[in-house]
Short mmCIF file of C-alpha atoms in Angstrom, two decimals:
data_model
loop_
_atom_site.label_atom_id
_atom_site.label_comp_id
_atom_site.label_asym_id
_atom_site.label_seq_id
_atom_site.Cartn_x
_atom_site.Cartn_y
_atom_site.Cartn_z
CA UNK A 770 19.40 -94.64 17.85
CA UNK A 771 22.90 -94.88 19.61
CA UNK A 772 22.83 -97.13 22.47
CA UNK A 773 19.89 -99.02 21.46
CA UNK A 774 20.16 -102.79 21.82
CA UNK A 775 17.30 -104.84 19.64
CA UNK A 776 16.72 -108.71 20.30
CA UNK A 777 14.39 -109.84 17.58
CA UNK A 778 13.92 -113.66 16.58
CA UNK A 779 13.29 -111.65 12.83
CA UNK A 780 15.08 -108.91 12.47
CA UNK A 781 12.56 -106.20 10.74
CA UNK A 782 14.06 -103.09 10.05
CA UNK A 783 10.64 -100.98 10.69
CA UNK A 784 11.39 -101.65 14.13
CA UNK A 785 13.87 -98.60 13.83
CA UNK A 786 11.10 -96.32 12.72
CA UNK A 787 9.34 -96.59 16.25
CA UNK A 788 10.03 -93.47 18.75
CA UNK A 789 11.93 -95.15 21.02
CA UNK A 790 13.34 -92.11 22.81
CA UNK A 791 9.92 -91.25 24.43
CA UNK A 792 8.01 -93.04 26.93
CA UNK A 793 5.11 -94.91 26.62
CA UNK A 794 2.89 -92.62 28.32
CA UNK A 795 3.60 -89.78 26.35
CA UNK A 796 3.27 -91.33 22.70
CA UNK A 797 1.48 -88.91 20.29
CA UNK A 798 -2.42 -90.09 19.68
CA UNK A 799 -0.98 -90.40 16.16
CA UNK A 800 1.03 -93.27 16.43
CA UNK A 801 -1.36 -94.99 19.06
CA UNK A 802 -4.22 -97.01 18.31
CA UNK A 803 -7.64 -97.13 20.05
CA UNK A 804 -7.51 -100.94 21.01
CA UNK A 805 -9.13 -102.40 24.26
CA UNK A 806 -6.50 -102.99 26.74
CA UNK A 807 -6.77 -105.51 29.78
CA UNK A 808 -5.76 -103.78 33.40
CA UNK A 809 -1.57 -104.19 33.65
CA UNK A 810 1.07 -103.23 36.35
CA UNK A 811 2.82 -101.70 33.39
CA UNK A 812 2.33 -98.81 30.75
CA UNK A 813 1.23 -100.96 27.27
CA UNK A 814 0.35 -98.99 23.71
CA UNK A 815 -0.59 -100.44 21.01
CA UNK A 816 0.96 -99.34 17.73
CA UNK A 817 0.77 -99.71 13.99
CA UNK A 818 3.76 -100.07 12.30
CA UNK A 819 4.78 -100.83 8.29
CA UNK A 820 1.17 -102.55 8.43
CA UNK A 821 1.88 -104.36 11.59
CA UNK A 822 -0.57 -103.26 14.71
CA UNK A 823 1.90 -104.24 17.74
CA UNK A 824 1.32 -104.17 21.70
CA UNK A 825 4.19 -102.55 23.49
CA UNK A 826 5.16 -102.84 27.01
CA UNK A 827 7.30 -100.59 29.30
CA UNK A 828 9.38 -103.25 31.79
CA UNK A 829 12.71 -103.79 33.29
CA UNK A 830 14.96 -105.72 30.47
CA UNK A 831 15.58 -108.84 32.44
CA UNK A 832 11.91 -109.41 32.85
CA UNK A 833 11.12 -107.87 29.52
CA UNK A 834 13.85 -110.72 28.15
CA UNK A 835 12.38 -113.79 29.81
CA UNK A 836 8.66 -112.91 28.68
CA UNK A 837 10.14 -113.14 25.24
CA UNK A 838 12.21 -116.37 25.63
CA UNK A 839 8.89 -117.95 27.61
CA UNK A 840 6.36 -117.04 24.55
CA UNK A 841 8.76 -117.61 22.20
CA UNK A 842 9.57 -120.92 23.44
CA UNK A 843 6.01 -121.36 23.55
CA UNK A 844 4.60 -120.21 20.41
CA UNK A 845 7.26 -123.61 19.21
CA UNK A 846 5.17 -125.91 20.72
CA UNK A 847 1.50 -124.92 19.41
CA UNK A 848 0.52 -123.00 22.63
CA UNK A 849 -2.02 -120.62 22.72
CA UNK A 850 -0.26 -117.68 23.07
CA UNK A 851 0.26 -113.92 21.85
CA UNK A 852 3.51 -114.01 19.01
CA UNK A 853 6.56 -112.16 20.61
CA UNK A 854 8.64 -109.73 18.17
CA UNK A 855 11.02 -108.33 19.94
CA UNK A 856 12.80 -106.65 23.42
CA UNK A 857 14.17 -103.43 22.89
CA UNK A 858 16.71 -102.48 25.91
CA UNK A 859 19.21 -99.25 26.52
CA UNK A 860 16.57 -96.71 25.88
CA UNK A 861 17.08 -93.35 26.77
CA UNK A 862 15.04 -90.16 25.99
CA UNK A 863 17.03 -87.52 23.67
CA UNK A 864 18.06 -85.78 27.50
CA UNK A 865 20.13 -89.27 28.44
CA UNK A 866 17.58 -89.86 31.14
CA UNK A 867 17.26 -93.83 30.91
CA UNK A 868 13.73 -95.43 30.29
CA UNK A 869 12.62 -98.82 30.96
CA UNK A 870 13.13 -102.05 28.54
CA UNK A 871 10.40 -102.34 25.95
CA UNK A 872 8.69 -105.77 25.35
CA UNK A 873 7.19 -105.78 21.36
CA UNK A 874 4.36 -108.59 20.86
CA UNK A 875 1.74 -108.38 17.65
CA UNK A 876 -1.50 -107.78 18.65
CA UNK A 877 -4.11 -110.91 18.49
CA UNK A 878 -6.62 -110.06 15.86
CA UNK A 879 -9.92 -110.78 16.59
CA UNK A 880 -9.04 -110.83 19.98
CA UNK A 881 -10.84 -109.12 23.19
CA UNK A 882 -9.69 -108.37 26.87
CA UNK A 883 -12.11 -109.82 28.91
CA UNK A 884 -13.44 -106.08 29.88
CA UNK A 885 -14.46 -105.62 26.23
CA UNK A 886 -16.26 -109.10 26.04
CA UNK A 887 -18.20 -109.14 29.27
CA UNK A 888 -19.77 -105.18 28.95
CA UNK A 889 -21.87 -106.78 26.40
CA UNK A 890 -24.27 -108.58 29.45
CA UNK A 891 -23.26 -112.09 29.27
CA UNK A 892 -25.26 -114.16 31.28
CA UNK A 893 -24.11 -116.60 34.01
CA UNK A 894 -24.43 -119.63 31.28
CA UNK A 895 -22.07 -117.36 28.59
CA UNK A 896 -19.81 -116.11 31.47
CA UNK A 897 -19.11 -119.44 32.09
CA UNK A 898 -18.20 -120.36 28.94
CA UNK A 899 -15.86 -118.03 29.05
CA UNK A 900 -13.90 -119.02 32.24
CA UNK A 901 -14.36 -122.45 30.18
CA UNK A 902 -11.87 -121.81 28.27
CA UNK A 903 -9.33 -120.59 30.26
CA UNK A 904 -9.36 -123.39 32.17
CA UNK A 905 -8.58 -125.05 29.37
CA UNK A 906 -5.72 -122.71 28.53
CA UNK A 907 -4.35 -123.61 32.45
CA UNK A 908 -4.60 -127.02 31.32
CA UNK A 909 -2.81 -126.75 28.40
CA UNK A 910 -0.09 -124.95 30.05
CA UNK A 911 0.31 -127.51 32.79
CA UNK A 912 0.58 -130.47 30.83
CA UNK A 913 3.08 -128.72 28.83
CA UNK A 914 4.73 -127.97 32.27
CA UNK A 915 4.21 -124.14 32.37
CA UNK A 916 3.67 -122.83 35.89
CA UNK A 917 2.07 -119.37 35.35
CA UNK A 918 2.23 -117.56 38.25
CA UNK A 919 -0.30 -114.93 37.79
CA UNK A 920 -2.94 -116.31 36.22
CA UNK A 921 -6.54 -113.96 35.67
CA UNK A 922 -8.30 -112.82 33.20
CA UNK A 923 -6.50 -109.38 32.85
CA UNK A 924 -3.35 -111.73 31.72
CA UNK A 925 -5.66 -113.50 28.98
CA UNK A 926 -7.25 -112.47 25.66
CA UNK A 927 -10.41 -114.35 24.33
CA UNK A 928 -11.56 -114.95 20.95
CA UNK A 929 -14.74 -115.96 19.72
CA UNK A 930 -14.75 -119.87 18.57
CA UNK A 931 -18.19 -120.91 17.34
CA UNK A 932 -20.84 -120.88 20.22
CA UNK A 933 -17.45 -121.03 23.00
CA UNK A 934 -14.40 -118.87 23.09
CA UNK A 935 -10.55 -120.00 22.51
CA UNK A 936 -8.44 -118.17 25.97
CA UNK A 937 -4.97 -116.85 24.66
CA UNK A 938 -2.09 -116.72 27.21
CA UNK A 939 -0.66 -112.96 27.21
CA UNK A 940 1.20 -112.25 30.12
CA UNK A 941 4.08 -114.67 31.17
CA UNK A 942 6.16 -112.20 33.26
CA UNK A 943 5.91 -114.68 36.13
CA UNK A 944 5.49 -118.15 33.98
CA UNK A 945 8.36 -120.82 34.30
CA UNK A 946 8.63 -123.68 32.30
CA UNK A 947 9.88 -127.29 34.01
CA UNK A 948 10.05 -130.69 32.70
CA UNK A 949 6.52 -131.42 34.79
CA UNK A 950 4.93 -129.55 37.15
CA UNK A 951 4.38 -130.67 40.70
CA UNK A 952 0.91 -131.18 42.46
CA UNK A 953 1.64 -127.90 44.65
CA UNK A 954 2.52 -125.82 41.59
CA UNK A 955 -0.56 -126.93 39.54
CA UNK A 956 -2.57 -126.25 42.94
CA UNK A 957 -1.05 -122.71 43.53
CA UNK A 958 -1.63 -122.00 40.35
CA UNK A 959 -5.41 -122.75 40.20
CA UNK A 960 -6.01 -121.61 43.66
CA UNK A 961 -4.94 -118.16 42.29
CA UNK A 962 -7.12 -118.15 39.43
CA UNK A 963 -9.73 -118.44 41.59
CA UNK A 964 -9.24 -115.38 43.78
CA UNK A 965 -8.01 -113.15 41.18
CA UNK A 966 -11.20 -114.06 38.68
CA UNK A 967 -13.35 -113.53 41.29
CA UNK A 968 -11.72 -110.26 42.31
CA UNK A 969 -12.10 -109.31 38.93
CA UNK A 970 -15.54 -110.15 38.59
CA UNK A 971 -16.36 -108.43 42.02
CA UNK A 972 -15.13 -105.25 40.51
CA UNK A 973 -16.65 -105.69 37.22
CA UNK A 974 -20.11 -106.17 39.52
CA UNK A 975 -19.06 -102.94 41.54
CA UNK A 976 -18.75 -100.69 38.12
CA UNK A 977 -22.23 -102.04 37.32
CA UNK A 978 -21.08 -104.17 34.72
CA UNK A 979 -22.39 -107.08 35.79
CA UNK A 980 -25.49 -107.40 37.31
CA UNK A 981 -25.91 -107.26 41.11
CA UNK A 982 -27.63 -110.66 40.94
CA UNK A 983 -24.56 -112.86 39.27
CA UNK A 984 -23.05 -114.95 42.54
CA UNK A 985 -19.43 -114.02 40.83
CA UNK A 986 -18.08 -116.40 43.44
CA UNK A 987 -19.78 -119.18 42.43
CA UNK A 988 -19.18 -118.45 38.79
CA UNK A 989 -15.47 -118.12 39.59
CA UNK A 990 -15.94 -121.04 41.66
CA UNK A 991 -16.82 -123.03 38.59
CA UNK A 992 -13.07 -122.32 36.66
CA UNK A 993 -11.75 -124.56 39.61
CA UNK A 994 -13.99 -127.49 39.36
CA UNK A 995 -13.88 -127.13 35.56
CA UNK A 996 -10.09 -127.22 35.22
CA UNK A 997 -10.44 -130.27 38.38
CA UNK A 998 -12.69 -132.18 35.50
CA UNK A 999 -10.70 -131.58 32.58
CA UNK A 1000 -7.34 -132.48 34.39
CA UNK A 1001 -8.83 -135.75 35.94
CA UNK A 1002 -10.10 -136.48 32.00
CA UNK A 1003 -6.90 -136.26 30.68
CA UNK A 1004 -4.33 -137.36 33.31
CA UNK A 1005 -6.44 -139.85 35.73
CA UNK A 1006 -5.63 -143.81 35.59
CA UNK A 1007 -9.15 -145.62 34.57
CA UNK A 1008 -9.36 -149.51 35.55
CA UNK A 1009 -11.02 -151.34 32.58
CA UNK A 1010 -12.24 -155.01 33.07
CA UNK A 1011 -10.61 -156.55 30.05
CA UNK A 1012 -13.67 -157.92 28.36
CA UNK A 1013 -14.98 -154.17 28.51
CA UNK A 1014 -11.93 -153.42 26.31
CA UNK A 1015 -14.50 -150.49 24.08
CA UNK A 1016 -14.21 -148.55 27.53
CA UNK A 1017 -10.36 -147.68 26.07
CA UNK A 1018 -11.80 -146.54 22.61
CA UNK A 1019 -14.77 -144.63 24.27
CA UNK A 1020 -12.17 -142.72 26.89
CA UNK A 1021 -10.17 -141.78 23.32
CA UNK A 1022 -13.18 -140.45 21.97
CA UNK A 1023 -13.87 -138.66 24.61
CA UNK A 1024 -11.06 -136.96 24.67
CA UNK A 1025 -11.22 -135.92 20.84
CA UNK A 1026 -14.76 -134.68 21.59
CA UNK A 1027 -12.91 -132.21 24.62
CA UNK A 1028 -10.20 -131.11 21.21
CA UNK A 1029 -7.26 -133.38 22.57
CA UNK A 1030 -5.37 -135.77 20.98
CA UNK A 1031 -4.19 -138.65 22.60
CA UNK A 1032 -0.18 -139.63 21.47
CA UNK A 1033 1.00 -142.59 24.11
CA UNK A 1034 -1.08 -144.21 26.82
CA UNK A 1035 0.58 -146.48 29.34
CA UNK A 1036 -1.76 -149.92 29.94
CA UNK A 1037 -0.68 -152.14 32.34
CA UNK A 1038 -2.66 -155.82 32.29
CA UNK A 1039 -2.76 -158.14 35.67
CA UNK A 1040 -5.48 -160.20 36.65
CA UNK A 1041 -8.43 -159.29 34.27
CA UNK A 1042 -8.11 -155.60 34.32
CA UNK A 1043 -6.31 -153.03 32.45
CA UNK A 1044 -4.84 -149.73 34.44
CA UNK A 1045 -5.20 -147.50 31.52
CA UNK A 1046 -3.50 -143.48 31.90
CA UNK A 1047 -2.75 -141.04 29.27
CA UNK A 1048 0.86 -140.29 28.88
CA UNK A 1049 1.00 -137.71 26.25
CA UNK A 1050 -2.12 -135.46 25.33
CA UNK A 1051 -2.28 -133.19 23.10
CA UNK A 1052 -4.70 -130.02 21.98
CA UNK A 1053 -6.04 -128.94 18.79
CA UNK A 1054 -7.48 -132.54 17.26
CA UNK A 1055 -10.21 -130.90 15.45
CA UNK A 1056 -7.65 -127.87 14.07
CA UNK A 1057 -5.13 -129.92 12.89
CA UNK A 1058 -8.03 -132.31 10.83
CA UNK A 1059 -9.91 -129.27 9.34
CA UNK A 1060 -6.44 -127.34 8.70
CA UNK A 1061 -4.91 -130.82 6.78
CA UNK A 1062 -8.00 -131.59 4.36
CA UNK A 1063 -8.48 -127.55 3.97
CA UNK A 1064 -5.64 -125.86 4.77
CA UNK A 1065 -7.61 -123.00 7.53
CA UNK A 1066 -6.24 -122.00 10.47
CA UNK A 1067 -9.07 -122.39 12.68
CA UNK A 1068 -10.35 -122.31 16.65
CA UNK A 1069 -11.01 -125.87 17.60
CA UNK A 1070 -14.67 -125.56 17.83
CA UNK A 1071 -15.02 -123.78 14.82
CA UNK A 1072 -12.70 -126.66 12.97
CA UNK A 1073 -15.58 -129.45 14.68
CA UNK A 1074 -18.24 -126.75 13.13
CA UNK A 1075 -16.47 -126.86 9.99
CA UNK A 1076 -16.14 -130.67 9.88
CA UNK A 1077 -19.53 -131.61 10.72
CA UNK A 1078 -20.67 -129.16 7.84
CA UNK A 1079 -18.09 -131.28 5.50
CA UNK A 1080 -19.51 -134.25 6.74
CA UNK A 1081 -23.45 -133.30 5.80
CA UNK A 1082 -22.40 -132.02 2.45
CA UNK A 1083 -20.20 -135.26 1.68
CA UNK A 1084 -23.96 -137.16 2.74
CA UNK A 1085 -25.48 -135.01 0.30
CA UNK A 1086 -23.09 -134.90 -2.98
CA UNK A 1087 -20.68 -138.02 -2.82
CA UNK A 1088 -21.04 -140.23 0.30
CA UNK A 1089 -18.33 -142.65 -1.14
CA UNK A 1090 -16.00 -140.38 -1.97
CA UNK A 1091 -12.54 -139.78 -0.09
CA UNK A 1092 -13.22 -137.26 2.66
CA UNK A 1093 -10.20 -135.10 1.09
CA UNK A 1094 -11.97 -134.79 -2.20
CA UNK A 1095 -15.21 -133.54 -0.68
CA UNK A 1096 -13.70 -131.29 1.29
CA UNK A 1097 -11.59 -129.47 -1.70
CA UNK A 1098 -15.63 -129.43 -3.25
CA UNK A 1099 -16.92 -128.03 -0.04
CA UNK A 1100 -14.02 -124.98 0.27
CA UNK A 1101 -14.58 -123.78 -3.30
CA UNK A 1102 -18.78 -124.05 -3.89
CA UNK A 1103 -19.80 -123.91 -0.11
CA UNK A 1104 -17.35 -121.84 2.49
CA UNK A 1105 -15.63 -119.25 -0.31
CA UNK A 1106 -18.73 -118.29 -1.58
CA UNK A 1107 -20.47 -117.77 1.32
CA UNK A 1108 -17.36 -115.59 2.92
CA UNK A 1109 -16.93 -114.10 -0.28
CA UNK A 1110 -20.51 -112.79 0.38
CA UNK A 1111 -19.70 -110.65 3.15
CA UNK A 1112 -19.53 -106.95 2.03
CA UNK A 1113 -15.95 -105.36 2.48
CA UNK A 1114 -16.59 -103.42 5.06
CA UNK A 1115 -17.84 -105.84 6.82
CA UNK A 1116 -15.03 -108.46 6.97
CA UNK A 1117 -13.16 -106.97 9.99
CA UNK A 1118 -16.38 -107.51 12.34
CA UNK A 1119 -15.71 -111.37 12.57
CA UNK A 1120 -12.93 -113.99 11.58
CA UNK A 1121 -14.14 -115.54 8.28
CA UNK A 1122 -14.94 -118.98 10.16
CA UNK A 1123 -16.99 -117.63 12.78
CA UNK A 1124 -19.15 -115.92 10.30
CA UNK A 1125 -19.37 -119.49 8.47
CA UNK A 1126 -20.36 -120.94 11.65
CA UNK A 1127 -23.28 -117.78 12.60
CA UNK A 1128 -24.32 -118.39 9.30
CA UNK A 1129 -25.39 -121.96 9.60
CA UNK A 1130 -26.75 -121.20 13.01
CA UNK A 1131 -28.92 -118.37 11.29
CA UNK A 1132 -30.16 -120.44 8.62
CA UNK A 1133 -31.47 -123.43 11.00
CA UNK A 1134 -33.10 -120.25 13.13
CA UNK A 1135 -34.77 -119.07 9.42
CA UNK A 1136 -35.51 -122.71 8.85
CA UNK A 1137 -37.54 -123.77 11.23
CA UNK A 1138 -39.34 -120.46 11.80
CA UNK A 1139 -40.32 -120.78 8.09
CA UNK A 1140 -41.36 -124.47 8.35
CA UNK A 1141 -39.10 -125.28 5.50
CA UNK A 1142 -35.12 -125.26 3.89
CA UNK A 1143 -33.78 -122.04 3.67
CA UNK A 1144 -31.51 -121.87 1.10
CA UNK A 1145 -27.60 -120.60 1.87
CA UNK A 1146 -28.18 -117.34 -0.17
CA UNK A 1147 -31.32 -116.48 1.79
CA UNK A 1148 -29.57 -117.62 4.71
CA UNK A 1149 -26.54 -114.89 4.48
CA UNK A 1150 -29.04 -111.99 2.67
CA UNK A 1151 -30.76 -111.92 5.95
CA UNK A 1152 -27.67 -112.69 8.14
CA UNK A 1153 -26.36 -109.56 6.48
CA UNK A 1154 -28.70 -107.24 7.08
CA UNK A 1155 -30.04 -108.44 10.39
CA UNK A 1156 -27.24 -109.41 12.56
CA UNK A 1157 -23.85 -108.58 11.14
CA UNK A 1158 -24.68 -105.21 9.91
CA UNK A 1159 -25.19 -104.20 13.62
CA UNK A 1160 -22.36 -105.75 14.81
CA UNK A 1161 -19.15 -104.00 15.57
CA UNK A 1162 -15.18 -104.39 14.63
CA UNK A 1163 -13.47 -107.16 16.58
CA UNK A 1164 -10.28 -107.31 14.40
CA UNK A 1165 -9.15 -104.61 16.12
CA UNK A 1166 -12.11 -103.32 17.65
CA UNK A 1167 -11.69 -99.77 17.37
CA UNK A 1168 -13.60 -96.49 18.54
CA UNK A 1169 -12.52 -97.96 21.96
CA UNK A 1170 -11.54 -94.80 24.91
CA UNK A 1171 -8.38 -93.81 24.79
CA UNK A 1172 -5.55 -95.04 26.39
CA UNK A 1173 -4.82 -93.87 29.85
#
């Protein structure tokens, strides 16, 4: 190990135990695992180590360090983002010939390049939803002032969240982070996103993954105006007549229906109007609810499935109690048991709160084709057998090719 330099917010000693002396490309299948992998400019393995499954990326140091100081920095401030571990610098193999910097993340369970999620025939209306949500995750990173640089949906993993999808930012070789970010970086930014996604579409359409049919450039088209809408939501000043003062609660509620918080607004009052315009926003307002009364670590449309289910048993068992109370109730007789029911082998095919969420969707489905209440047991019986069983691995999602 002589000459090895390890940076490493936790030091972990198993980090020692990795060949670092060989290069990427020639790792033994032993020590690699079978995990769908996004396209890259650079040679990336995936590894399991002392029970940790790691990504690992060959790169020169100084961009291999400031990929780990930008996702460490923002994995501090609640970003969606994968968790850096460390940057492993003055390689060499056991000949002295030097080899390239090694970036160490940990693999996003659950998580899919966007390769893996779209060869299962999406239509145009699912597509969608899935360029949703990373134009969320570009708005997100501007108002936290990241410029990204390369944004595209080889440099983002998706996980499933409910009936959307939750966009995790992976690759931040080229990200900087500034105090705010100017109209002609947000604009570069999103102009780029554009032509990349709907390169990457255009190829996914060539290898006959998509259907001929899909206009790819108006679906990557819609990422633009989406992110346009979402921006103006958040960030745009809104003239209120004063006696329409609800028009200031309803914008508020608006944005907790899109999963932001709202911290500071700035309202300025002259001559019967208010000039109303959000200062600080902030995601994750259904998370941070669901994870306070429960304690789960949630997507944010699974923590709004989650809460509405709350809400309907609270209706049914104690409508005057504290929300807290029924919500301790509703973790140990309604979600625990119903994950609990989920055979062993089947718990790495979906996170625990998307299966909660399939599950209610399954019993309304079961409900009204029976004409009547289907009962939560019947409900995840038939689930089971019908839908899950078929299903396959997303924790790690393995039995992918190998990598090339």
């Amino acid at each position: 190990m002589t000459g090895l330099h390890i940076t490493a917010a936790r030091p972990a000693s198993w980090l020692l135990d990795m060949d670092w002396h060989t290069p990427l490309a020639e790792w033994p299948r032993e020590v690699v695992s079978s995990l769908p992998r996004g396209l890259s400019r650079h040679v990336v393995r995936y590894a399991e180590v002392a029970g940790n499954v790691l990504a690992v990326k060959e790169i020169e140091e100084s961009l291999a360090s400031h990929e780990y100081q930008i996702l460490h920095r923002l994995q501090r401030t609640d970003l969606p983002t994968v968790e850096p571990i460390a940057v492993i610098s003055g390689r060499q193999t056991l000949d002295g010939e030097p080899l390239p910097a090694a970036l160490v993340t940990r693999h996003l369970h659950f998580s899919l390049p966007y390769r893996s999620l779209l060869q299962q025939r999406m239509s145009p209306t699912r597509l969608r939803r899935v360029l949703d949500s990373l134009a969320v995750l570009l708005v997100r990173l501007h108002l936290a002032g990241v410029y990204w640089g390369d944004v595209s949906l080889s440099n983002t993993l998706f996980r499933r969240d409910a009936g959307e999808y939750a966009a995790y930012f992976v690759d931040a070789e080229t990200a900087r982070i500034y105090p705010e970010l100017s109209d002609g970086q947000r604009d570069y930014d999103v102009d780029l996103a554009r032509v990349n996604i709907i390169g990457e579409l255009m190829d996914l359409q060539s290898g006959g993954v998509l259907p001929d049919d899909y206009d790819v450039v108006d679906i990557g088209e819609h990422t633009v105006h989406r992110y346009q809408e979402l921006w103006n939501d958040l960030t745009a000043k809104q003239v209120i007549d004063v006696s329409n003062r609800w028009e200031l609660d309803q914008r508020i509620r608006r944005l907790n229906e899109l999963g932001f918080d709202v911290g500071e607004m700035a309202i300025d009052t002259q001559e019967g109007v208010l000039t109303v315009q959000p200062r600080i926003v902030d995601a994750g307002h259904y998370r941070r609810q669901i994870h306070d009364l429960t304690g789960l670590s949630v997507e944010e449309k699974q923590a709004q499935r989650l809460l509405n289910d709350i809400e309907t048993y609270r209706a049914t068992t104690g409508p005057m109690l504290p929300l807290s109370t029924v919500a301790a109730r509703w973790l140990a007789e309604v979600f625990a048991p119903t994950i609990a029911a989920i055979p062993p082998h089947m718990r790495a095919k979906l996170e625990p709160a998307q299966v909660f969420h399939e599950i209610l969707e399954h019993r309304w489905y079961l409900s009204e084709k029976a004409g009547k209440d289907v009962s939560t047991e019947d409900a995840v019986a038939d689930y089971i057998a019908s839908q899950l069983a078929e299903r396959a691995d997303e924790e790690r999602v393995l039995n992918y090719p190998d990598p090339v």
